[in-house]
Amino acid sequence: MALIDWTGLDSTFRLDGGTVRLRPPKAGDYAEWAAVRAASRDFLQPWEPVWARDDLTRSAYRRRLDAWRRDLEQGLTYPFFVFSNDTGALTGGITLSNVRRGVAQVGTVGYWSSVHTTRQGHTLAAVRTVTRFAFGTLGLSRLEAACLPSNTGSAALLLKAGFVEEGFARAYLKINGEWRDHRLFGLISREREQSCPD
């Protein structure tokens, strides 16, 4: 991890996103994370894989942290929790995952938002912040994202963040227990520089 000062999920690494700040999840975040996810369950479930029966337990959270840590050590995944700079509250999460190097230099962006803070600009700020991190710090060339055709809010957010709709994938991901079609979006570093200068 010589590229960044991020030696583990409990490090002091931060990304400043203006109205939000992003940092890796910590063990001490469990109670707030579980409360936010529990309150947002009905809102999130149509857009996510089926939650495990023990999904919100402390042991399941520890397994999640362990999986993130393993993927982080291999440079495959960079998970962040998103916090409001105004209130300090957890507003959601964003992950840069499936990072491929070699001739690809690409990663996948995925995110979720609390039901109580949706459509307040936090997730858009987080996507823009992770985009800068991916293209700048990590030196990636391309980012990808996907959403269900019915998730017009997510599609609008991606377009506002500079992504371009590139296609359609049948039975792309298993969401809420069913293999679902997805709209596919992409952003390449030179396009971001042209559309969203810092």
Tab-separated table of C-alpha atoms in Angstrom:
chain	number	residue	atom	x	y	z
A	1	MET	CA	0.000	0.000	0.000
A	2	ALA	CA	2.832	2.393	-0.767
A	3	LEU	CA	0.527	4.559	-2.883
A	4	ILE	CA	-1.446	5.860	0.074
A	5	ASP	CA	-1.140	6.192	3.824
A	6	TRP	CA	-3.724	3.517	4.453
A	7	THR	CA	-2.310	0.606	6.396
A	8	GLY	CA	-5.606	-0.874	7.495
A	9	LEU	CA	-9.274	-0.219	8.044
A	10	ASP	CA	-8.602	1.456	11.389
A	11	SER	CA	-6.092	3.938	9.967
A	12	THR	CA	-6.462	7.707	10.015
A	13	PHE	CA	-6.821	7.924	6.231
A	14	ARG	CA	-9.537	10.397	5.145
A	15	LEU	CA	-10.916	11.861	1.937
A	16	ASP	CA	-12.428	15.344	2.046
A	17	GLY	CA	-15.509	15.718	-0.139
A	18	GLY	CA	-16.597	19.217	0.801
A	19	THR	CA	-19.980	18.504	2.389
A	20	VAL	CA	-18.886	14.985	3.343
A	21	ARG	CA	-15.815	13.190	4.568
A	22	LEU	CA	-14.983	9.597	3.703
A	23	ARG	CA	-12.942	7.180	5.762
A	24	PRO	CA	-12.478	3.444	6.035
A	25	PRO	CA	-14.971	1.625	8.282
A	26	LYS	CA	-13.797	0.934	11.832
A	27	ALA	CA	-14.811	-1.612	14.440
A	28	GLY	CA	-16.127	1.259	16.572
A	29	ASP	CA	-18.609	2.236	13.842
A	30	TYR	CA	-20.693	-0.877	14.399
A	31	ALA	CA	-23.506	0.619	16.522
A	32	GLU	CA	-24.112	3.616	14.246
A	33	TRP	CA	-23.791	1.519	11.079
A	34	ALA	CA	-26.248	-1.099	12.383
A	35	ALA	CA	-28.754	1.570	13.444
A	36	VAL	CA	-28.596	3.383	10.089
A	37	ARG	CA	-28.864	0.160	8.103
A	38	ALA	CA	-31.765	-1.125	10.237
A	39	ALA	CA	-33.689	2.135	9.826
A	40	SER	CA	-33.028	2.053	6.056
A	41	ARG	CA	-33.750	-1.627	5.435
A	42	ASP	CA	-37.056	-1.230	3.557
A	43	PHE	CA	-35.569	1.614	1.526
A	44	LEU	CA	-32.392	-0.301	0.583
A	45	GLN	CA	-33.620	-3.870	0.097
A	46	PRO	CA	-35.074	-3.417	-3.432
A	47	TRP	CA	-31.611	-2.333	-4.682
A	48	GLU	CA	-29.324	-4.761	-2.805
A	49	PRO	CA	-28.610	-8.484	-2.520
A	50	VAL	CA	-30.758	-10.288	0.056
A	51	TRP	CA	-29.505	-9.523	3.540
A	52	ALA	CA	-28.282	-12.503	5.558
A	53	ARG	CA	-30.397	-13.351	8.584
A	54	ASP	CA	-27.602	-12.117	10.879
A	55	ASP	CA	-26.596	-9.200	8.637
A	56	LEU	CA	-26.820	-6.512	11.313
A	57	THR	CA	-25.125	-8.462	14.111
A	58	ARG	CA	-21.737	-7.509	15.489
A	59	SER	CA	-20.211	-10.805	14.323
A	60	ALA	CA	-21.457	-10.239	10.758
A	61	TYR	CA	-20.004	-6.724	10.858
A	62	ARG	CA	-16.638	-8.138	11.981
A	63	ARG	CA	-16.731	-10.617	9.065
A	64	ARG	CA	-17.441	-7.717	6.725
A	65	LEU	CA	-14.437	-5.791	8.104
A	66	ASP	CA	-12.223	-8.878	7.726
A	67	ALA	CA	-13.295	-9.343	4.094
A	68	TRP	CA	-12.643	-5.666	3.336
A	69	ARG	CA	-9.231	-5.909	5.003
A	70	ARG	CA	-8.240	-8.959	2.925
A	71	ASP	CA	-9.338	-7.285	-0.314
A	72	LEU	CA	-7.645	-4.036	0.686
A	73	GLU	CA	-4.338	-5.818	1.295
A	74	GLN	CA	-4.503	-7.077	-2.293
A	75	GLY	CA	-5.498	-3.665	-3.668
A	76	LEU	CA	-8.874	-5.002	-4.844
A	77	THR	CA	-11.302	-2.965	-2.738
A	78	TYR	CA	-11.336	0.432	-1.040
A	79	PRO	CA	-14.356	0.741	1.296
A	80	PHE	CA	-15.481	4.026	2.820
A	81	PHE	CA	-18.188	5.190	5.166
A	82	VAL	CA	-19.661	8.592	4.300
A	83	PHE	CA	-20.144	11.170	7.061
A	84	SER	CA	-21.842	14.553	6.896
A	85	ASN	CA	-19.431	17.397	7.635
A	86	ASP	CA	-22.336	19.381	9.118
A	87	THR	CA	-23.604	16.812	11.616
A	88	GLY	CA	-20.858	14.184	11.761
A	89	ALA	CA	-23.518	11.516	11.201
A	90	LEU	CA	-23.042	8.432	9.046
A	91	THR	CA	-25.038	8.986	5.846
A	92	GLY	CA	-24.071	5.894	3.847
A	93	GLY	CA	-21.224	3.992	2.312
A	94	ILE	CA	-19.279	3.836	-0.937
A	95	THR	CA	-16.887	1.206	-2.198
A	96	LEU	CA	-14.388	1.140	-5.009
A	97	SER	CA	-14.161	-2.585	-5.741
A	98	ASN	CA	-13.123	-5.098	-8.392
A	99	VAL	CA	-9.988	-3.048	-9.027
A	100	ARG	CA	-8.107	-4.535	-11.972
A	101	ARG	CA	-4.595	-3.522	-12.866
A	102	GLY	CA	-2.399	-4.502	-15.815
A	103	VAL	CA	-3.859	-3.362	-19.105
A	104	ALA	CA	-7.271	-2.584	-17.542
A	105	GLN	CA	-6.674	-0.042	-14.702
A	106	VAL	CA	-10.376	-0.077	-13.845
A	107	GLY	CA	-12.596	-0.275	-10.775
A	108	THR	CA	-16.301	-0.500	-9.910
A	109	VAL	CA	-18.140	2.080	-7.808
A	110	GLY	CA	-21.040	1.019	-5.590
A	111	TYR	CA	-22.829	2.972	-2.869
A	112	TRP	CA	-25.756	3.092	-0.465
A	113	SER	CA	-27.474	5.919	1.364
A	114	SER	CA	-29.422	6.222	4.586
A	115	VAL	CA	-33.163	6.661	4.097
A	116	HIS	CA	-32.936	9.778	6.286
A	117	THR	CA	-30.261	11.529	4.194
A	118	THR	CA	-31.093	10.438	0.665
A	119	ARG	CA	-31.313	13.165	-2.011
A	120	GLN	CA	-29.332	15.616	0.120
A	121	GLY	CA	-26.201	15.503	-2.034
A	122	HIS	CA	-24.092	13.319	0.259
A	123	THR	CA	-23.850	10.370	-2.126
A	124	LEU	CA	-23.137	12.577	-5.133
A	125	ALA	CA	-20.314	14.249	-3.187
A	126	ALA	CA	-19.020	10.806	-2.172
A	127	VAL	CA	-19.017	9.538	-5.777
A	128	ARG	CA	-17.146	12.625	-6.946
A	129	THR	CA	-14.640	12.223	-4.108
A	130	VAL	CA	-14.011	8.539	-4.814
A	131	THR	CA	-13.641	9.385	-8.502
A	132	ARG	CA	-10.857	11.872	-7.710
A	133	PHE	CA	-9.203	9.290	-5.439
A	134	ALA	CA	-9.440	6.533	-8.061
A	135	PHE	CA	-8.052	8.589	-10.931
A	136	GLY	CA	-5.600	10.668	-8.917
A	137	THR	CA	-4.188	8.638	-6.035
A	138	LEU	CA	-4.691	5.161	-7.486
A	139	GLY	CA	-3.992	6.125	-11.095
A	140	LEU	CA	-6.940	4.206	-12.548
A	141	SER	CA	-8.039	4.948	-16.094
A	142	ARG	CA	-11.688	3.901	-15.967
A	143	LEU	CA	-14.542	3.536	-13.486
A	144	GLU	CA	-17.709	1.514	-13.934
A	145	ALA	CA	-21.062	1.531	-12.156
A	146	ALA	CA	-24.456	-0.083	-12.678
A	147	CYS	CA	-28.015	0.310	-11.471
A	148	LEU	CA	-31.390	-1.288	-11.979
A	149	PRO	CA	-33.428	0.242	-14.822
A	150	SER	CA	-36.068	1.294	-12.298
A	151	ASN	CA	-33.547	3.103	-10.083
A	152	THR	CA	-33.860	6.457	-11.817
A	153	GLY	CA	-32.385	8.299	-8.840
A	154	SER	CA	-29.133	6.351	-9.007
A	155	ALA	CA	-28.924	6.761	-12.778
A	156	ALA	CA	-29.407	10.529	-12.453
A	157	LEU	CA	-26.724	10.685	-9.752
A	158	LEU	CA	-24.199	8.845	-11.939
A	159	LEU	CA	-24.891	11.100	-14.908
A	160	LYS	CA	-24.510	14.189	-12.697
A	161	ALA	CA	-21.181	12.795	-11.444
A	162	GLY	CA	-19.923	12.641	-15.049
A	163	PHE	CA	-20.554	8.991	-15.874
A	164	VAL	CA	-21.843	8.103	-19.331
A	165	GLU	CA	-24.456	5.431	-19.934
A	166	GLU	CA	-22.752	2.757	-22.021
A	167	GLY	CA	-25.145	-0.141	-22.280
A	168	PHE	CA	-27.392	-2.738	-20.751
A	169	ALA	CA	-26.536	-6.089	-19.161
A	170	ARG	CA	-29.097	-8.849	-18.798
A	171	ALA	CA	-29.212	-10.769	-15.495
A	172	TYR	CA	-26.179	-8.775	-14.357
A	173	LEU	CA	-26.476	-9.031	-10.559
A	174	LYS	CA	-28.602	-10.994	-8.099
A	175	ILE	CA	-30.599	-8.255	-6.382
A	176	ASN	CA	-33.210	-8.899	-3.709
A	177	GLY	CA	-33.148	-12.614	-4.574
A	178	GLU	CA	-33.482	-12.326	-8.369
A	179	TRP	CA	-31.043	-12.011	-11.271
A	180	ARG	CA	-31.748	-8.518	-12.522
A	181	ASP	CA	-30.904	-6.550	-15.650
A	182	HIS	CA	-28.801	-3.404	-15.143
A	183	ARG	CA	-27.978	-0.166	-16.905
A	184	LEU	CA	-24.200	0.184	-17.279
A	185	PHE	CA	-22.244	3.409	-16.810
A	186	GLY	CA	-18.602	4.300	-17.284
A	187	LEU	CA	-16.253	7.205	-16.727
A	188	ILE	CA	-12.693	7.533	-17.974
A	189	SER	CA	-10.123	9.771	-16.349
A	190	ARG	CA	-9.646	12.210	-19.220
A	191	GLU	CA	-13.426	12.768	-19.452
A	192	ARG	CA	-13.584	13.517	-15.743
A	193	GLU	CA	-10.809	16.078	-16.105
A	194	GLN	CA	-12.756	17.788	-18.889
A	195	SER	CA	-16.183	17.723	-17.197
A	196	CYS	CA	-15.287	18.127	-13.504
A	197	PRO	CA	-12.064	20.147	-13.098
A	198	ASP	CA	-10.898	20.543	-9.476
